[in-house]
Coordinates of C-alpha atoms in Angstrom, one line a residue:
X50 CA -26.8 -20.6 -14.6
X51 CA -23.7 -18.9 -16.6
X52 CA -22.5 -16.1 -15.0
X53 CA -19.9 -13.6 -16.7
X54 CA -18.1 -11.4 -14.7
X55 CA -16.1 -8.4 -16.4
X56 CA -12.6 -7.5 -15.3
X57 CA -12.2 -3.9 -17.2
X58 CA -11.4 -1.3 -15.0
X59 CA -9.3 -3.7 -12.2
X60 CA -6.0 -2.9 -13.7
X61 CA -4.7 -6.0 -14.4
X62 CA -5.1 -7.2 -10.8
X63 CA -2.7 -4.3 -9.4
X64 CA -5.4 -1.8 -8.1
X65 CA -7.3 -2.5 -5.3
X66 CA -10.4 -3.7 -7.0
X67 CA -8.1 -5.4 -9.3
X68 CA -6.7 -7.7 -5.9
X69 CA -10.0 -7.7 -4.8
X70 CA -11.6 -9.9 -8.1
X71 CA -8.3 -12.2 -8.3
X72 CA -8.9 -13.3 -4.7
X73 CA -12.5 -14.1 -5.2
X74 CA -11.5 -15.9 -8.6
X75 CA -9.3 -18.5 -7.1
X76 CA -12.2 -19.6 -4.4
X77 CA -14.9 -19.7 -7.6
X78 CA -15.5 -23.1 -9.3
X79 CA -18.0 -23.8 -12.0
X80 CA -20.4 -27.0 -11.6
X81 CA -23.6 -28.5 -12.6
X82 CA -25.2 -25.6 -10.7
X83 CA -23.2 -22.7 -12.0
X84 CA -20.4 -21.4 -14.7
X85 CA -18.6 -18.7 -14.5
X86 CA -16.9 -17.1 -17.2
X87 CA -14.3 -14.4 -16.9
X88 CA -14.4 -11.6 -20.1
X89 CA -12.0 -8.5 -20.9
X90 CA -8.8 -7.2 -22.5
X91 CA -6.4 -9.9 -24.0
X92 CA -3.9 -9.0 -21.8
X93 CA -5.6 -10.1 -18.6
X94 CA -6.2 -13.8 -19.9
X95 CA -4.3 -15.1 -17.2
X96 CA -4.3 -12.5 -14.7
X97 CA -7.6 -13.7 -13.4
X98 CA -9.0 -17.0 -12.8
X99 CA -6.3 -19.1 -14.3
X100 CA -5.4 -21.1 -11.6
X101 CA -8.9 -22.5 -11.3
X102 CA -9.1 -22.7 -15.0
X103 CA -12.1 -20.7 -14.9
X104 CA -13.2 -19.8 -19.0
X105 CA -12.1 -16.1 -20.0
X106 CA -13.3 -14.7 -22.9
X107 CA -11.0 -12.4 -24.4
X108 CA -13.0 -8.8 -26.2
X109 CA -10.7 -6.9 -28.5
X110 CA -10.5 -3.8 -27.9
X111 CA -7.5 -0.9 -27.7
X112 CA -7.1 -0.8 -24.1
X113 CA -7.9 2.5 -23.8
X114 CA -10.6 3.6 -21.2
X115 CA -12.6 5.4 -23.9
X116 CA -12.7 2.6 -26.0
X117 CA -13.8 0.5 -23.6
X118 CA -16.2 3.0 -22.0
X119 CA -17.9 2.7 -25.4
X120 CA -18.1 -0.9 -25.5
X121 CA -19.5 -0.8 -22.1
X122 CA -22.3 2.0 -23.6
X123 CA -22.8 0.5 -26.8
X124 CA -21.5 -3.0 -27.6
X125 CA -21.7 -5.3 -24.2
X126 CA -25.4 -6.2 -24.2
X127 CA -24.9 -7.8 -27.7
X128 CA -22.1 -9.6 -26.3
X129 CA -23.9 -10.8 -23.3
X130 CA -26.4 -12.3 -25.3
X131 CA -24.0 -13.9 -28.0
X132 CA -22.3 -15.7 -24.8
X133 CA -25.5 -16.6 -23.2
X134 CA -24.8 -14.8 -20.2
X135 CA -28.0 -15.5 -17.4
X136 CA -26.4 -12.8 -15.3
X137 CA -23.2 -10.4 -15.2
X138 CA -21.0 -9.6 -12.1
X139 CA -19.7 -5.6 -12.9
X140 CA -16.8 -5.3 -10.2
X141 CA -15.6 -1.8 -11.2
X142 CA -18.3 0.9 -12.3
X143 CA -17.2 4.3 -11.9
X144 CA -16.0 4.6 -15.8
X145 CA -17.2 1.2 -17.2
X146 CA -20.9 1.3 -17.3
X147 CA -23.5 0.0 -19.8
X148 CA -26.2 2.1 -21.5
X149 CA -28.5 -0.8 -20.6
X150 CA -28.8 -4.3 -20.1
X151 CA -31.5 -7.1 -21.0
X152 CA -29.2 -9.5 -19.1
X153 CA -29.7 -9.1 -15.2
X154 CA -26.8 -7.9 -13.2
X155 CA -25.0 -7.3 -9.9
X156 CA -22.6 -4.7 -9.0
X157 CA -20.0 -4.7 -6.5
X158 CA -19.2 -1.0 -5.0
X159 CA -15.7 -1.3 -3.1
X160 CA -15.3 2.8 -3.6
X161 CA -17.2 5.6 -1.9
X162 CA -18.6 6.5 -5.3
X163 CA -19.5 10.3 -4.1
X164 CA -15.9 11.1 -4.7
X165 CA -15.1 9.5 -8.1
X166 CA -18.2 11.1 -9.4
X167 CA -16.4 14.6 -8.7
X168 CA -14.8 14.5 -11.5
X169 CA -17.4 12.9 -13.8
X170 CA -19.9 15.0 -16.0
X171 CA -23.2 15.1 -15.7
X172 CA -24.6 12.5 -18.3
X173 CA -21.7 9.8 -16.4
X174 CA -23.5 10.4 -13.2
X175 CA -26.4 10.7 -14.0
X176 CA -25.8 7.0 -16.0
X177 CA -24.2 5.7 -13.1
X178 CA -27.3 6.3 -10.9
X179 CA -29.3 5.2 -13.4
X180 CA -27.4 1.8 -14.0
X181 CA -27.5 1.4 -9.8
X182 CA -30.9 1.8 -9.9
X183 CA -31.5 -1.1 -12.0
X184 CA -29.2 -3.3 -10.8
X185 CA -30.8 -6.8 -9.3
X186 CA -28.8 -6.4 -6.3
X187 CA -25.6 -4.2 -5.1
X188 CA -22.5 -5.8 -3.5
X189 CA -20.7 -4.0 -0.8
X190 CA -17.2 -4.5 1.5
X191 CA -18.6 -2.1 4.5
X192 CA -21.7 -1.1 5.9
X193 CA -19.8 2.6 5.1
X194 CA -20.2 1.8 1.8
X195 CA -24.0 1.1 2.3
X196 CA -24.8 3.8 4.0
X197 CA -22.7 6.0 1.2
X198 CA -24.8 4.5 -1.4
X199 CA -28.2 6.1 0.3
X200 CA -26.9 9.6 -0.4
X201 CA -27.2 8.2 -4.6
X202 CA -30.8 7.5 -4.3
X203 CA -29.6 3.5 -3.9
X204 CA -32.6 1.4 -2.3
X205 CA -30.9 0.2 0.8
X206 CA -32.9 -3.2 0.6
X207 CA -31.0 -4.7 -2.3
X208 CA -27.2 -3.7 -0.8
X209 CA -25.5 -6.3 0.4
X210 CA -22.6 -6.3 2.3
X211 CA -20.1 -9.1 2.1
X212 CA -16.7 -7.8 3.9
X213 CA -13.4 -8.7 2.3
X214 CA -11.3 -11.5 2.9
X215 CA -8.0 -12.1 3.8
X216 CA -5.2 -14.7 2.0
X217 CA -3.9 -16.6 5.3
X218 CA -1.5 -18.6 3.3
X219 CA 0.2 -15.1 2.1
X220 CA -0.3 -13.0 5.4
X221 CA 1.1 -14.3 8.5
X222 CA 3.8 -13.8 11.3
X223 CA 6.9 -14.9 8.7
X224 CA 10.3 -15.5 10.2
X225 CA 12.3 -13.3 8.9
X226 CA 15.9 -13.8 7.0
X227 CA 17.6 -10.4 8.5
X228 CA 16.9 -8.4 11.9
X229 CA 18.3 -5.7 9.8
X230 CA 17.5 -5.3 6.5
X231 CA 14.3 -6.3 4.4
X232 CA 15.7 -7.3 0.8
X233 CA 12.5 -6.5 -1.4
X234 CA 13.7 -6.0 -5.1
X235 CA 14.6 -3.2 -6.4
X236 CA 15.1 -2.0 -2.8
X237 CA 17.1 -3.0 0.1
X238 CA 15.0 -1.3 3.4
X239 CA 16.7 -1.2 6.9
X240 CA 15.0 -1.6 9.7
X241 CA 12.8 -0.6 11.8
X242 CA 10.3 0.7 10.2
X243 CA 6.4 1.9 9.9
X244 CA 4.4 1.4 7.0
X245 CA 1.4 2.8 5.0
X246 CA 0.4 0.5 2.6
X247 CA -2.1 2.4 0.5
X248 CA -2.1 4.4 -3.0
X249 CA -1.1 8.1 -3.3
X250 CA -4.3 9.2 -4.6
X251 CA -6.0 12.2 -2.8
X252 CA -5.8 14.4 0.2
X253 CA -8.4 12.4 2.1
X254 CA -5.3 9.6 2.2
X255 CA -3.7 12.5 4.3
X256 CA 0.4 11.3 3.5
X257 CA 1.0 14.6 4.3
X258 CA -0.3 14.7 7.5
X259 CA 1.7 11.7 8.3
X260 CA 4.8 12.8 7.0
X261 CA 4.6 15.8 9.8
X262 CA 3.6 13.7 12.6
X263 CA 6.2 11.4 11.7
X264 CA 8.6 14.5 11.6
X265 CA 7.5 15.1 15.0
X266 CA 7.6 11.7 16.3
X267 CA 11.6 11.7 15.6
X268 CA 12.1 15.5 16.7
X269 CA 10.1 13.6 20.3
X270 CA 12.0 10.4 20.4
X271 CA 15.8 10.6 18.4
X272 CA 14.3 7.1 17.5
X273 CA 16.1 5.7 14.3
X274 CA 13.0 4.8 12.1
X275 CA 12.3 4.9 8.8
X276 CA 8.6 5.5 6.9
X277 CA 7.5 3.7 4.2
X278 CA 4.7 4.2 1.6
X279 CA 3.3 1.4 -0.1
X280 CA 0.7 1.4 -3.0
X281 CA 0.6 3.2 -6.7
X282 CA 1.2 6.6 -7.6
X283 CA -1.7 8.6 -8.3
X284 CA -2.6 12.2 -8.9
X285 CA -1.6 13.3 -5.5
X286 CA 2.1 12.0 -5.7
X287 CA 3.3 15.3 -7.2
X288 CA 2.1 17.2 -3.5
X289 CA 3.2 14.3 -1.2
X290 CA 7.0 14.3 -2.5
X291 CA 7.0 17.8 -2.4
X292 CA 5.9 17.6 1.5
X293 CA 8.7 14.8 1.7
X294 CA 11.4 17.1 0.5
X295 CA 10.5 19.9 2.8
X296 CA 10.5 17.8 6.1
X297 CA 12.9 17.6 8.7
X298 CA 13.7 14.0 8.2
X299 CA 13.2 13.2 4.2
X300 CA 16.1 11.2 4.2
X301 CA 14.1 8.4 6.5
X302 CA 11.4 8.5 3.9
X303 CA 10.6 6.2 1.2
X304 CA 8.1 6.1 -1.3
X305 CA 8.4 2.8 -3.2
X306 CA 5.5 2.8 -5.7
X307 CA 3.2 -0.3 -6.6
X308 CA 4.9 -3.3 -4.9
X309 CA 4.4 -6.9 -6.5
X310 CA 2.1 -8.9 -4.2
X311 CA 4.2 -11.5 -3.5
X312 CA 6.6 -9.4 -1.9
X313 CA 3.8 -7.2 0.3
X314 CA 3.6 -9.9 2.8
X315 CA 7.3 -9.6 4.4
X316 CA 7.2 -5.8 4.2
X317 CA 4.4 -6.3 6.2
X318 CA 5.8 -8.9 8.7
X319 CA 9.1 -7.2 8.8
X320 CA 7.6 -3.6 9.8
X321 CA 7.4 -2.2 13.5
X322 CA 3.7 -0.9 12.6
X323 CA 1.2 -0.2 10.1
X324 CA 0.1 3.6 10.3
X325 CA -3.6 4.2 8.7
X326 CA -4.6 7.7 8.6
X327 CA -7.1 7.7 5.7
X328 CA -10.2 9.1 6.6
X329 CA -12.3 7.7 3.8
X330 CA -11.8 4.3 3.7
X331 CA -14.6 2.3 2.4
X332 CA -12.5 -1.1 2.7
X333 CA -9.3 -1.3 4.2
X334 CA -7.6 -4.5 3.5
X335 CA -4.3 -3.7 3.7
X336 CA -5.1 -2.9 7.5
X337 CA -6.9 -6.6 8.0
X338 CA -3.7 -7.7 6.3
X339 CA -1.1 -6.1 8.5
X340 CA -3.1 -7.6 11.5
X341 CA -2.8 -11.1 10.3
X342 CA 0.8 -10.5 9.7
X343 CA 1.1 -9.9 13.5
X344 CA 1.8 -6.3 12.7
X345 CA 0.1 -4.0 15.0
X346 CA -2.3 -1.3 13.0
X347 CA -2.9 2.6 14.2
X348 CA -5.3 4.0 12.1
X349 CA -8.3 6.6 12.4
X350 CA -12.0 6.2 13.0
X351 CA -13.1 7.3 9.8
X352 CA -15.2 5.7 6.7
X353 CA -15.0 1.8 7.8
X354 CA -11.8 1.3 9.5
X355 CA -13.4 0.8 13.0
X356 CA -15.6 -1.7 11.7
X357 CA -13.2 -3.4 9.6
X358 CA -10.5 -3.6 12.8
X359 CA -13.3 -4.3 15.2
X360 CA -11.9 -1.8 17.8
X361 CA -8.4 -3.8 17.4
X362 CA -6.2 -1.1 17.0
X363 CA -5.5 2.1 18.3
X364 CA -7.2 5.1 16.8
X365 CA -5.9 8.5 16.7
X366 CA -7.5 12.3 14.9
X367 CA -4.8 12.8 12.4
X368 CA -5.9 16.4 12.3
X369 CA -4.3 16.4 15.9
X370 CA -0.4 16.4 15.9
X371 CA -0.2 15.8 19.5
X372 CA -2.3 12.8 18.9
X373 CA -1.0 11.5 15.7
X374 CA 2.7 11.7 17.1
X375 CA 1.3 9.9 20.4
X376 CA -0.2 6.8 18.2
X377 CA 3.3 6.4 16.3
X378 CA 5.1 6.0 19.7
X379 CA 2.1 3.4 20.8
X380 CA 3.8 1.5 17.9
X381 CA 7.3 2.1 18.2
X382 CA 7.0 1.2 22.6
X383 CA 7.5 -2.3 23.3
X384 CA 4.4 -2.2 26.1
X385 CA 1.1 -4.3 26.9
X386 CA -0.9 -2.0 24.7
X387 CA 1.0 -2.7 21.7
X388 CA 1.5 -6.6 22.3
X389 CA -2.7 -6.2 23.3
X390 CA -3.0 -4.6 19.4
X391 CA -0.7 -7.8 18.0
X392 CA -2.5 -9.9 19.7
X393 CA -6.1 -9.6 19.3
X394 CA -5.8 -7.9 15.7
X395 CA -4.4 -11.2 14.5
X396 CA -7.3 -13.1 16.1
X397 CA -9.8 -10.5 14.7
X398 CA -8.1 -10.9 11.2
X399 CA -8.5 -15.0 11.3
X400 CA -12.1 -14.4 10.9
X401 CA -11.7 -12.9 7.5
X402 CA -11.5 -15.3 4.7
X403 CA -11.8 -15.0 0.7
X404 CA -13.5 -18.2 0.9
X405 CA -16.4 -17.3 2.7
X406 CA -16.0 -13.6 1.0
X407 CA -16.3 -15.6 -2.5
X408 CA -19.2 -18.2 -1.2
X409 CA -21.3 -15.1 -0.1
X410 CA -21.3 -13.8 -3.4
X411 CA -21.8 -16.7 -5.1
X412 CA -25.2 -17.2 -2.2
X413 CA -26.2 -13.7 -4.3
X414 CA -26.0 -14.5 -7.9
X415 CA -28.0 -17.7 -7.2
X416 CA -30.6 -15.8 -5.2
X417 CA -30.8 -13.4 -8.1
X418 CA -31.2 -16.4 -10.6
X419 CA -33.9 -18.1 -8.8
X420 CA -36.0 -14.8 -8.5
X421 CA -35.8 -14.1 -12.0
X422 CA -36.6 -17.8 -13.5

């Protein structure tokens, strides 16, 4: 079986979707039974799969999304056949979908699709439903996500969900160089701190909210903590920086941007608290993360964040200020409640594993291969 799997639209490993398929990659190995082969822009030769020398076969094209929206419409089902392709992984579908497809495929949904459909027209969703509709079977991170994918018209018997994994070798309790100050390049942060690891993208993220509750949380406390946001800049950047500059306590606020992966783990490690007030999560690493960094989590109990903490962590309405200002000083207390989060989030977050994530989906495409010989 030769399996390709398509990496446009996972922003050279740097969006979530993007971190998602270059931790599946390194626990995928072609054999007898299986090869995979990895296919995309020339620039992501060696962002994915090259450190288990999995084949990637480069398509030129001007990366530009419309370009390679077309190709995606028009062109891929020639080259699936010219590569001998018995079945394609798509991991990112929202703008990259094909017209149709002679070669079976399975689709991996990591989004709550209803919402980047919003700004689609109608022929993109309705070829989006259409291409869900024929797709041999449907991977998912949540059973949110399943239940999300009902409201499409998505048969519910070929979803499968397959939660994420975690990289224990990159998040754990680290010893840290400095009780002080966290040197992450370009920036020097002093400590303590809380952090929100997760991109500026829409209201539903709800920075803003968080910004006031933190603004209340040092009105409360005189405590000298700082904020930190995490994650890429998106269209909602603009409005959060704008809520920044008008609180109380912007100068204890820091918006870094994307931050290289190899330095995530330490901010982690080195923060008093991870603070997760998203209400439309459909995955929620970065929460699973902070947990096996030995970093207690606060988040709410919307889209999948209950089921992806397992009732490890302490959950707050951030609609409510009184509430949202009560969670951040849960973190900030030194207490049996917040060494209970520490400790049972990080045995939670041992049970999450990209190799068993990437084994999963591997138990998939075989499935799908042996129904269709």
């Amino acid at each position: 079986m030769k399996v390709g799997i398509d990496t446009f639209g996972c922003n050279h490993g740097q969006s979530g979707i993007g971190i998602y398929l270059a931790s599946v990659c390194k626990h995928l190995h072609s054999d007898d039974s299986v090869e995979f082969e990895l296919f995309g822009a020339e620039s992501d030769k060696y962002t994915f799969g090259s450190e288990n020398n999995l084949k990637y076969t480069s398509v030129l094209l001007p990366e530009h999304i419309s370009a390679e929206s077309l190709w995606h419409i028009f062109g891929c089902h020639k080259f699936f056949r010219k590569q001998r392709y018995d079945l394609v992984l798509f991991p990112a579908v929202v703008d990259y979908v094909p017209f149709f497809s002679k070669v079976p495929y399975v689709v991996i949904v990591n989004d709550i699709l209803r919402d980047s459909l919003e700004s689609k027209t109608f022929m993109e969703r309705l070829r989006l439903r259409h291409f869900l509709k024929k797709a041999s079977r449907i991977i998912v991170s949540s059973q949110y996500i399943r239940k999300s994918l009902k409201n499409l018209g998505v048969n519910q018997k070929k979803v499968t969900v397959i939660h994420c994994g975690v990289d224990h070798n990159m998040f754990y309790p680290l010893e840290l160089k400095s009780e002080d100050v966290v040197d992450i390049k370009p920036f020097s942060i002093q400590r303590p701190y809380f952090i929100y690891p997760s991109r500026i993208s829409s209201a539903s993220k709800k920075h803003c909210e968080l910004i006031r509750a933190f603004a209340a949380f040092k009105q409360k406390t005189g405590l000298p903590y700082r904020l930190l946001f995490t994650g890429g800049e998106g269209d909602y950047s603009d409005i959060v920086r704008a809520e920044v500059a008008r609180s109380s306590c912007a100068s204890d606020i820091f918006i870094t941007g994307y931050v290289p992966p190899e330095s995530v783990p330490e901010l982690y490690s080195a923060s008093d608290g991870c603070i997760f007030p998203s209400v439309n999560e459909g995955v929620g690493l970065p929460v699973l993360e902070s947990m096996a960094a030995g970093v207690p989590v606060a988040c709410t109990k919307s889209g999948a964040l209950q089921e992806i903490t397992g009732n490890n962590a302490f959950f707050f309405d951030c609609d409510n200020i009184e509430e949202f200002t009560r969670a951040i000083e849960v973190l900030s207390t030194e207490s049996p409640m917040r060494q209970r989060l520490i400790k049972e989030g990080f045995e939670w977050s041992a049970k999450f594993k990209w190799e068993k994530t990437s084994c999963e989906i591997v138990d998939v495409l075989k499935s799908v291969y042996e129904k269709r010989k």
